[in-house]
């Protein structure tokens, strides 16, 4: 937790990619449909690969040494090592792709190699899930893999058949003489794709292939993140009334105009102060008048456009809500950038900001000459943070202001720059730091902001990593994005990611992928779906029958509030979830069938044995999904047990493995129960079991209720997790090598995780044995170390077990290498104490460590954890009275055991190096009470304090 940069570097080098390999299928057959509905980019090694645009926005499959340009999601290698010349094979050996597909026994150490069987030469029949067809050209098989994975749109780049093909002066392409035949092979593959409804385009302007239609990489980068609902909007007429912002100029005007072009929306536009505005609107006769910002428009035109369907997008919430609330009722629909002020406007909807892929984009080979940059206007909070960075030499430039501080002013390139120059700067920057606005001009009640600003979207869209001050919206959109709550944490996060290129690359890729869909096109689709009638946008009616004492009768639902206690258990995606007056929940979303695009209600706790009950009202064109055991709360690409409903057709599945098919009635409330109890998954409809399956693949996770498209309603939602106590950690197999000699439950469970270190473990044991407090058990869990190391661990444990009747030793069956999360989770599952603490093998305690901590917990039942001060690494004392990133170590707190049952379902659902801080932060976010005892009784790296090591 409170880690030195060296320690973080060490941990990350030992750990796998944050895009965990363990969640991927292990066989080719199981990859069938794994990315169903996705856009996939297939990359060869031709010179045109240097022209690729924003490859991290979508799934990528590369061949051979494309890793010298960027790291693809998947790598295909069909040639043996001896056929690679120069340094080409080095990029195969060092690949950070999630999986490598090959028919060979490659001499590489990659954590996820998928062995494939070659099918027919030039084959185009995809009925056999156990093979991939091939030709002399490796990208052909890569395209077959994209089809196998379920892609509906495939872009091909780097397949040029020109000279100097392999990132060097290699002369004539080795397959040049077979080109005519290869072109015919690609033609047959293209025709097969057309037959299957798959769009296939060639993005290389210099490619000699004639079989595939061509498209520019820039255009593909735009349509690659196009939203669903396009067909519903095409041909509609929208008139945009724009406003030139002081800081960002015409960015909203240009973004909406580009979005309308992409969607086929007929549009005209003018500024709010155009004297001819009424005439222009009248002549165009739009279906919708869409006003951006709106203050000046409302002041000048008031009711001049009454009778015309209108909507406004308020972009300065909550900072100016007192003002905007006075005029927003002039419009039929109100869209606001921050959900914090939904209650202040009539008929309001949450519409976050976004980015324009026409302007904000990047290429993988661009040189990033700036380390850290900031673009934005002045406020005291921002300048305080920028001064700290400037004084430490960590800030490369700023734009905006006007800045008061000389050190910041010295780095200022300009007071203001256009959007395209902003994008150019971001493309040359490694890290864009984001500090939020702090001045509220019209917000007397001080409503706290929840949402992000355009800087976050635009920086990532240009390929930079954004490190941002925390806002709740990030927890939903992108939990991977590095955040900070204090300026000290800001410095820590920036330094950490600059010093570790592997971490930087992994986090950057994950964040770019998360933010990729958030375009102006998607926002415009949302506006049109919510403002046009059913007939105009071809979506189901938003009215549902509600229960009354006389039975179920149709009724138009009105906005309401969630039932008391509902928000304690569920996080809701505010863009598509709305509480209704009768207590039901309305779900609405534009169509997008791609994996991971579902949105709705996400449970806040992870469970093992769980029963999720609800009533659902389905429409014919709705795709609804209910999940349990999703390992990561907000990662909808993760596996789960789920009930997928497409109209009346439904099936129970996990990932691409379907257990059984079901039928559900439409246009009526249906009681459903989806449960998991000790490996048995049951679906109950109207009180009757309709599916019962045995499966142990997923042992715990989060609940989810949501939709991919259309509208649905939910009510009477209930989670019963009464059987979860004592549940084992999901999917982590281990062997008990030593069990306690006593059966009684101790007061405290001390969990020690062991990697490959032995000397430090001896010191750790001495520290525990020297404790004054004796009512504890010591649980030691090893991460499958090499056999000689495990023998030494067993010897040390045996030596100390003679003095401790409550010592447990466990060893993972398979090495996880995941920052100690899995060993700690197994230790948690084995723990029997009322209180739990974590003691890494190189740390230790002072003899009086527990007395004051236990006294505080026993005295105040509202406290969830109490932590001591820490002697840290022989250098400093960590004695922060408030827990924070870099200010507290995992070994300091003593936790109530029940916290892990209540909030995590006895699991540790984290996937990041600083998982321990995220755990503590999660407890605090849930309102768990805590207390600091300023007594330095925990010792980080005991070896640095030899005088404190017991004899």
CSV table of C-alpha atoms in Angstrom, one decimal, residues 490-837:
chain,number,residue,atom,x,y,z
A,490,UNK,CA,-1.5,13.2,-7.6
A,491,UNK,CA,2.3,13.4,-7.4
A,492,UNK,CA,2.5,9.7,-6.4
A,493,UNK,CA,0.4,8.5,-9.3
A,494,UNK,CA,2.2,10.6,-11.9
A,495,UNK,CA,5.7,9.5,-10.7
A,496,UNK,CA,4.5,5.9,-10.4
A,497,UNK,CA,3.3,5.7,-14.0
A,498,UNK,CA,6.2,7.6,-15.5
A,499,UNK,CA,8.7,5.3,-13.9
A,500,UNK,CA,7.0,2.1,-14.9
A,501,UNK,CA,6.6,1.8,-18.7
A,502,UNK,CA,4.8,-1.6,-18.4
A,503,UNK,CA,2.2,-0.3,-16.0
A,504,UNK,CA,1.8,2.9,-18.0
A,505,UNK,CA,1.1,0.9,-21.2
A,506,UNK,CA,-1.3,-1.5,-19.6
A,507,UNK,CA,-3.4,1.1,-17.8
A,508,UNK,CA,-3.4,3.4,-20.8
A,509,UNK,CA,-4.7,0.7,-23.1
A,510,UNK,CA,-7.4,-0.3,-20.6
A,511,UNK,CA,-8.6,3.4,-20.2
A,512,UNK,CA,-8.6,4.1,-23.9
A,513,UNK,CA,-10.7,1.0,-24.5
A,514,UNK,CA,-13.2,2.0,-21.8
A,515,UNK,CA,-13.6,5.6,-23.1
A,516,UNK,CA,-13.7,4.7,-26.8
A,517,UNK,CA,-17.5,4.5,-27.1
A,518,UNK,CA,-18.1,7.9,-25.5
A,519,UNK,CA,-18.4,9.9,-28.8
A,520,UNK,CA,-20.7,12.8,-29.9
A,521,UNK,CA,-22.4,10.2,-32.1
A,522,UNK,CA,-23.5,8.2,-29.1
A,523,UNK,CA,-24.7,11.3,-27.3
A,524,UNK,CA,-26.7,12.5,-30.3
A,525,UNK,CA,-28.3,9.0,-30.5
A,526,UNK,CA,-29.3,9.3,-26.9
A,527,UNK,CA,-30.8,12.7,-27.4
A,528,UNK,CA,-32.9,11.6,-30.4
A,529,UNK,CA,-34.1,8.5,-28.7
A,530,UNK,CA,-35.3,10.5,-25.7
A,531,UNK,CA,-36.8,13.4,-27.7
A,532,UNK,CA,-38.5,11.7,-30.7
A,533,UNK,CA,-41.7,9.7,-30.5
A,534,UNK,CA,-41.9,5.9,-30.8
A,535,UNK,CA,-42.8,6.0,-34.5
A,536,UNK,CA,-39.9,8.4,-35.3
A,537,UNK,CA,-37.1,6.4,-33.7
A,538,UNK,CA,-38.5,2.9,-33.8
A,539,UNK,CA,-38.2,2.0,-30.1
A,540,UNK,CA,-40.8,0.5,-27.8
A,541,UNK,CA,-43.1,2.6,-25.7
A,542,UNK,CA,-41.8,3.7,-22.4
A,543,UNK,CA,-45.0,3.0,-20.5
A,544,UNK,CA,-45.5,-0.2,-18.4
A,545,UNK,CA,-48.4,-1.6,-16.5
A,546,UNK,CA,-48.1,-1.1,-12.7
A,547,UNK,CA,-49.8,-3.0,-10.0
A,548,UNK,CA,-52.9,-1.6,-8.3
A,549,UNK,CA,-55.3,-3.1,-5.8
A,550,UNK,CA,-57.6,-4.0,-8.7
A,551,UNK,CA,-54.8,-5.7,-10.7
A,552,UNK,CA,-52.5,-4.6,-13.4
A,553,UNK,CA,-53.6,-1.7,-15.6
A,554,UNK,CA,-51.6,0.4,-18.0
A,555,UNK,CA,-50.3,3.6,-16.5
A,556,UNK,CA,-47.7,6.2,-17.7
A,557,UNK,CA,-44.9,6.1,-15.2
A,558,UNK,CA,-43.6,9.3,-13.8
A,559,UNK,CA,-40.0,10.0,-12.5
A,560,UNK,CA,-39.6,9.1,-8.9
A,561,UNK,CA,-37.0,8.1,-6.3
A,562,UNK,CA,-35.4,4.8,-5.6
A,563,UNK,CA,-36.9,2.9,-2.6
A,564,UNK,CA,-35.2,3.5,0.7
A,565,UNK,CA,-32.1,1.5,1.1
A,566,UNK,CA,-31.9,0.6,-2.7
A,567,UNK,CA,-28.9,2.8,-3.4
A,568,UNK,CA,-27.0,1.1,-0.5
A,569,UNK,CA,-27.0,-2.2,-2.4
A,570,UNK,CA,-27.0,-1.1,-6.1
A,571,UNK,CA,-25.0,1.3,-8.3
A,572,UNK,CA,-27.1,2.6,-11.2
A,573,UNK,CA,-25.9,3.7,-14.7
A,574,UNK,CA,-27.7,7.1,-14.6
A,575,UNK,CA,-27.7,7.4,-18.4
A,576,UNK,CA,-30.2,4.5,-18.8
A,577,UNK,CA,-31.7,3.9,-15.4
A,578,UNK,CA,-34.6,5.9,-14.0
A,579,UNK,CA,-36.6,5.4,-10.8
A,580,UNK,CA,-40.4,5.5,-11.2
A,581,UNK,CA,-43.1,6.9,-9.0
A,582,UNK,CA,-44.5,3.4,-8.2
A,583,UNK,CA,-41.2,2.1,-7.0
A,584,UNK,CA,-40.3,0.2,-10.2
A,585,UNK,CA,-37.1,0.9,-12.2
A,586,UNK,CA,-37.1,1.8,-15.9
A,587,UNK,CA,-34.2,0.7,-18.1
A,588,UNK,CA,-33.7,2.3,-21.6
A,589,UNK,CA,-30.7,2.1,-23.9
A,590,UNK,CA,-29.9,2.5,-27.6
A,591,UNK,CA,-29.1,-0.8,-29.4
A,592,UNK,CA,-25.5,-2.1,-29.2
A,593,UNK,CA,-25.1,-5.8,-29.1
A,594,UNK,CA,-21.3,-5.8,-28.6
A,595,UNK,CA,-19.9,-7.6,-25.6
A,596,UNK,CA,-19.7,-5.5,-22.5
A,597,UNK,CA,-22.1,-2.8,-23.6
A,598,UNK,CA,-24.9,-3.7,-21.2
A,599,UNK,CA,-25.8,-1.0,-18.7
A,600,UNK,CA,-28.1,-1.0,-15.7
A,601,UNK,CA,-27.9,-1.9,-12.0
A,602,UNK,CA,-24.7,-3.3,-10.5
A,603,UNK,CA,-24.6,-4.8,-7.1
A,604,UNK,CA,-22.1,-3.3,-4.6
A,605,UNK,CA,-21.1,-6.6,-2.9
A,606,UNK,CA,-19.6,-9.8,-4.1
A,607,UNK,CA,-21.3,-13.1,-3.1
A,608,UNK,CA,-20.8,-16.8,-3.3
A,609,UNK,CA,-24.1,-18.4,-2.5
A,610,UNK,CA,-26.7,-15.9,-3.6
A,611,UNK,CA,-30.3,-15.7,-4.7
A,612,UNK,CA,-31.3,-12.7,-6.9
A,613,UNK,CA,-35.0,-12.2,-7.2
A,614,UNK,CA,-36.8,-9.6,-9.3
A,615,UNK,CA,-39.9,-9.1,-11.5
A,616,UNK,CA,-39.2,-8.0,-15.1
A,617,UNK,CA,-41.4,-6.5,-17.8
A,618,UNK,CA,-40.0,-7.3,-21.3
A,619,UNK,CA,-40.7,-5.9,-24.8
A,620,UNK,CA,-40.3,-7.7,-28.1
A,621,UNK,CA,-37.3,-5.7,-29.1
A,622,UNK,CA,-35.5,-5.6,-25.7
A,623,UNK,CA,-32.3,-7.4,-24.9
A,624,UNK,CA,-32.2,-7.8,-21.2
A,625,UNK,CA,-29.6,-9.6,-19.1
A,626,UNK,CA,-29.4,-10.7,-15.4
A,627,UNK,CA,-26.1,-11.8,-14.0
A,628,UNK,CA,-24.6,-13.3,-10.8
A,629,UNK,CA,-21.0,-14.1,-10.1
A,630,UNK,CA,-19.5,-11.4,-12.3
A,631,UNK,CA,-15.9,-11.3,-10.8
A,632,UNK,CA,-15.4,-7.5,-11.4
A,633,UNK,CA,-18.3,-5.2,-10.6
A,634,UNK,CA,-18.0,-2.9,-13.5
A,635,UNK,CA,-16.2,-5.1,-16.1
A,636,UNK,CA,-19.0,-6.4,-18.2
A,637,UNK,CA,-16.5,-8.2,-20.4
A,638,UNK,CA,-15.8,-10.5,-17.5
A,639,UNK,CA,-17.4,-13.9,-17.2
A,640,UNK,CA,-20.6,-14.5,-15.3
A,641,UNK,CA,-23.6,-16.8,-14.9
A,642,UNK,CA,-26.3,-14.9,-16.8
A,643,UNK,CA,-29.8,-15.1,-18.1
A,644,UNK,CA,-29.9,-13.4,-21.5
A,645,UNK,CA,-33.3,-12.4,-22.8
A,646,UNK,CA,-33.9,-11.3,-26.4
A,647,UNK,CA,-37.6,-10.6,-26.6
A,648,UNK,CA,-39.3,-13.9,-25.5
A,649,UNK,CA,-36.2,-16.0,-26.3
A,650,UNK,CA,-33.8,-16.5,-23.4
A,651,UNK,CA,-30.9,-18.7,-22.4
A,652,UNK,CA,-28.8,-19.5,-19.3
A,653,UNK,CA,-25.1,-19.3,-19.9
A,654,UNK,CA,-21.6,-18.4,-18.8
A,655,UNK,CA,-19.5,-16.5,-21.4
A,656,UNK,CA,-20.1,-18.4,-24.7
A,657,UNK,CA,-21.1,-21.6,-23.1
A,658,UNK,CA,-24.9,-22.0,-23.2
A,659,UNK,CA,-26.4,-24.3,-20.6
A,660,UNK,CA,-30.1,-24.3,-21.8
A,661,UNK,CA,-32.7,-22.3,-23.7
A,662,UNK,CA,-35.9,-20.8,-22.1
A,663,UNK,CA,-38.9,-18.9,-23.1
A,664,UNK,CA,-40.3,-15.9,-21.2
A,665,UNK,CA,-43.7,-14.2,-21.9
A,666,UNK,CA,-43.7,-10.6,-23.1
A,667,UNK,CA,-45.8,-7.6,-22.0
A,668,UNK,CA,-46.4,-8.8,-18.5
A,669,UNK,CA,-44.6,-8.8,-15.1
A,670,UNK,CA,-42.6,-12.1,-14.7
A,671,UNK,CA,-41.2,-13.1,-11.3
A,672,UNK,CA,-37.6,-14.5,-11.8
A,673,UNK,CA,-35.1,-15.9,-9.4
A,674,UNK,CA,-31.5,-16.6,-10.4
A,675,UNK,CA,-29.5,-18.4,-7.7
A,676,UNK,CA,-26.2,-20.1,-7.0
A,677,UNK,CA,-25.8,-22.5,-4.0
A,678,UNK,CA,-22.7,-24.6,-3.7
A,679,UNK,CA,-22.3,-25.1,-7.4
A,680,UNK,CA,-26.0,-25.4,-8.4
A,681,UNK,CA,-27.4,-22.7,-10.6
A,682,UNK,CA,-31.2,-22.4,-10.7
A,683,UNK,CA,-33.6,-20.3,-12.7
A,684,UNK,CA,-37.1,-20.0,-11.2
A,685,UNK,CA,-39.9,-18.5,-13.2
A,686,UNK,CA,-43.1,-17.6,-11.3
A,687,UNK,CA,-42.1,-19.9,-8.5
A,688,UNK,CA,-41.3,-22.9,-10.7
A,689,UNK,CA,-37.8,-24.2,-11.5
A,690,UNK,CA,-37.2,-23.9,-15.3
A,691,UNK,CA,-33.4,-24.6,-15.2
A,692,UNK,CA,-31.1,-26.4,-12.8
A,693,UNK,CA,-27.4,-26.7,-13.7
A,694,UNK,CA,-24.3,-27.9,-11.9
A,695,UNK,CA,-21.2,-25.8,-12.5
A,696,UNK,CA,-18.2,-24.7,-10.3
A,697,UNK,CA,-16.4,-22.5,-12.8
A,698,UNK,CA,-17.3,-19.2,-11.1
A,699,UNK,CA,-17.4,-19.4,-7.4
A,700,UNK,CA,-18.3,-15.8,-6.5
A,701,UNK,CA,-18.9,-12.3,-7.9
A,702,UNK,CA,-21.3,-9.4,-8.3
A,703,UNK,CA,-25.0,-9.2,-9.3
A,704,UNK,CA,-26.2,-7.2,-12.3
A,705,UNK,CA,-29.5,-6.3,-13.9
A,706,UNK,CA,-29.5,-4.4,-17.1
A,707,UNK,CA,-30.1,-4.1,-20.9
A,708,UNK,CA,-28.2,-4.0,-24.1
A,709,UNK,CA,-31.0,-2.4,-26.1
A,710,UNK,CA,-34.6,-1.3,-25.9
A,711,UNK,CA,-36.7,-0.8,-22.8
A,712,UNK,CA,-37.6,-2.9,-19.8
A,713,UNK,CA,-38.8,-2.4,-16.3
A,714,UNK,CA,-37.9,-4.0,-12.9
A,715,UNK,CA,-39.5,-4.1,-9.5
A,716,UNK,CA,-39.3,-6.1,-6.3
A,717,UNK,CA,-35.6,-6.5,-6.6
A,718,UNK,CA,-34.1,-8.5,-3.7
A,719,UNK,CA,-30.7,-10.2,-3.0
A,720,UNK,CA,-30.6,-13.0,-0.5
A,721,UNK,CA,-27.0,-13.8,0.5
A,722,UNK,CA,-27.7,-15.4,3.9
A,723,UNK,CA,-25.8,-18.5,2.8
A,724,UNK,CA,-22.6,-16.7,2.0
A,725,UNK,CA,-20.9,-16.7,5.4
A,726,UNK,CA,-17.8,-18.8,5.4
A,727,UNK,CA,-17.7,-19.0,1.6
A,728,UNK,CA,-14.3,-19.9,0.1
A,729,UNK,CA,-12.6,-17.5,-2.3
A,730,UNK,CA,-13.7,-17.9,-5.9
A,731,UNK,CA,-11.8,-20.4,-8.0
A,732,UNK,CA,-8.5,-20.5,-6.0
A,733,UNK,CA,-7.5,-24.1,-5.4
A,734,UNK,CA,-5.1,-24.7,-2.5
A,735,UNK,CA,-3.7,-27.5,-0.4
A,736,UNK,CA,-3.7,-27.4,3.4
A,737,UNK,CA,-0.2,-28.5,4.5
A,738,UNK,CA,-0.8,-27.8,8.2
A,739,UNK,CA,-4.0,-27.2,10.2
A,740,UNK,CA,-4.4,-25.8,13.7
A,741,UNK,CA,-4.1,-28.1,16.6
A,742,UNK,CA,-7.1,-26.4,18.3
A,743,UNK,CA,-10.7,-26.1,17.0
A,744,UNK,CA,-11.9,-23.1,18.9
A,745,UNK,CA,-12.3,-19.8,17.1
A,746,UNK,CA,-9.6,-17.2,18.1
A,747,UNK,CA,-10.2,-13.5,18.6
A,748,UNK,CA,-7.8,-12.5,15.8
A,749,UNK,CA,-6.7,-14.1,12.5
A,750,UNK,CA,-3.3,-13.0,11.2
A,751,UNK,CA,-2.9,-13.7,7.5
A,752,UNK,CA,0.6,-13.9,6.1
A,753,UNK,CA,1.2,-14.2,2.4
A,754,UNK,CA,4.5,-15.8,1.1
A,755,UNK,CA,6.1,-15.5,-2.3
A,756,UNK,CA,9.6,-16.9,-2.6
A,757,UNK,CA,11.3,-15.3,0.4
A,758,UNK,CA,12.4,-17.5,3.3
A,759,UNK,CA,14.8,-15.5,5.5
A,760,UNK,CA,12.2,-12.7,6.0
A,761,UNK,CA,9.6,-15.3,6.9
A,762,UNK,CA,11.7,-16.5,9.8
A,763,UNK,CA,11.8,-12.9,11.2
A,764,UNK,CA,8.0,-12.6,10.6
A,765,UNK,CA,7.3,-15.7,12.7
A,766,UNK,CA,9.5,-14.4,15.5
A,767,UNK,CA,7.6,-11.1,15.5
A,768,UNK,CA,4.2,-12.9,15.8
A,769,UNK,CA,5.4,-15.2,18.6
A,770,UNK,CA,6.6,-12.2,20.6
A,771,UNK,CA,3.2,-10.6,20.8
A,772,UNK,CA,1.8,-9.9,24.2
A,773,UNK,CA,-1.7,-10.8,23.0
A,774,UNK,CA,-2.0,-14.6,22.5
A,775,UNK,CA,-5.6,-15.2,21.4
A,776,UNK,CA,-4.8,-15.4,17.7
A,777,UNK,CA,-4.4,-17.8,14.8
A,778,UNK,CA,-1.6,-17.4,12.2
A,779,UNK,CA,-2.5,-18.4,8.7
A,780,UNK,CA,0.4,-18.6,6.2
A,781,UNK,CA,-0.5,-18.9,2.5
A,782,UNK,CA,2.2,-19.5,-0.2
A,783,UNK,CA,1.8,-18.6,-3.8
A,784,UNK,CA,2.9,-21.9,-5.2
A,785,UNK,CA,6.7,-21.3,-4.9
A,786,UNK,CA,9.3,-23.7,-6.4
A,787,UNK,CA,9.6,-27.0,-4.6
A,788,UNK,CA,12.9,-26.2,-2.8
A,789,UNK,CA,11.4,-22.9,-1.5
A,790,UNK,CA,8.2,-24.6,-0.4
A,791,UNK,CA,10.2,-27.2,1.6
A,792,UNK,CA,12.0,-24.4,3.4
A,793,UNK,CA,8.7,-22.7,4.2
A,794,UNK,CA,7.4,-26.0,5.6
A,795,UNK,CA,10.6,-26.4,7.7
A,796,UNK,CA,10.3,-22.9,9.2
A,797,UNK,CA,6.6,-23.4,9.8
A,798,UNK,CA,7.2,-26.8,11.6
A,799,UNK,CA,9.9,-25.2,13.7
A,800,UNK,CA,7.5,-22.5,14.9
A,801,UNK,CA,4.4,-24.7,15.1
A,802,UNK,CA,5.8,-26.3,18.2
A,803,UNK,CA,5.1,-23.0,20.0
A,804,UNK,CA,1.8,-22.2,18.3
A,805,UNK,CA,-1.2,-24.5,18.4
A,806,UNK,CA,-3.0,-22.2,16.0
A,807,UNK,CA,-0.8,-22.2,12.9
A,808,UNK,CA,-2.2,-23.0,9.4
A,809,UNK,CA,-0.1,-23.5,6.3
A,810,UNK,CA,-1.7,-23.5,2.8
A,811,UNK,CA,-0.2,-23.5,-0.7
A,812,UNK,CA,-1.9,-22.5,-3.9
A,813,UNK,CA,-2.0,-25.3,-6.5
A,814,UNK,CA,-1.3,-22.9,-9.3
A,815,UNK,CA,0.9,-19.8,-9.0
A,816,UNK,CA,-1.2,-16.7,-9.3
A,817,UNK,CA,1.4,-13.9,-9.2
A,818,UNK,CA,-1.3,-11.3,-8.7
A,819,UNK,CA,0.2,-8.9,-6.1
A,820,UNK,CA,-0.7,-11.3,-3.3
A,821,UNK,CA,-4.4,-11.0,-3.8
A,822,UNK,CA,-5.1,-14.8,-4.2
A,823,UNK,CA,-3.0,-15.9,-1.2
A,824,UNK,CA,-4.6,-13.2,0.9
A,825,UNK,CA,-8.1,-14.3,-0.3
A,826,UNK,CA,-7.4,-17.9,0.6
A,827,UNK,CA,-6.2,-16.8,4.0
A,828,UNK,CA,-9.4,-14.8,4.4
A,829,UNK,CA,-11.5,-17.9,3.5
A,830,UNK,CA,-9.7,-19.9,6.2
A,831,UNK,CA,-9.9,-17.2,8.9
A,832,UNK,CA,-12.0,-18.0,11.9
A,833,UNK,CA,-11.4,-15.0,14.0
A,834,UNK,CA,-13.7,-12.1,14.9
A,835,UNK,CA,-11.0,-9.7,13.6
A,836,UNK,CA,-8.6,-10.1,10.6
A,837,UNK,CA,-5.3,-8.5,9.8
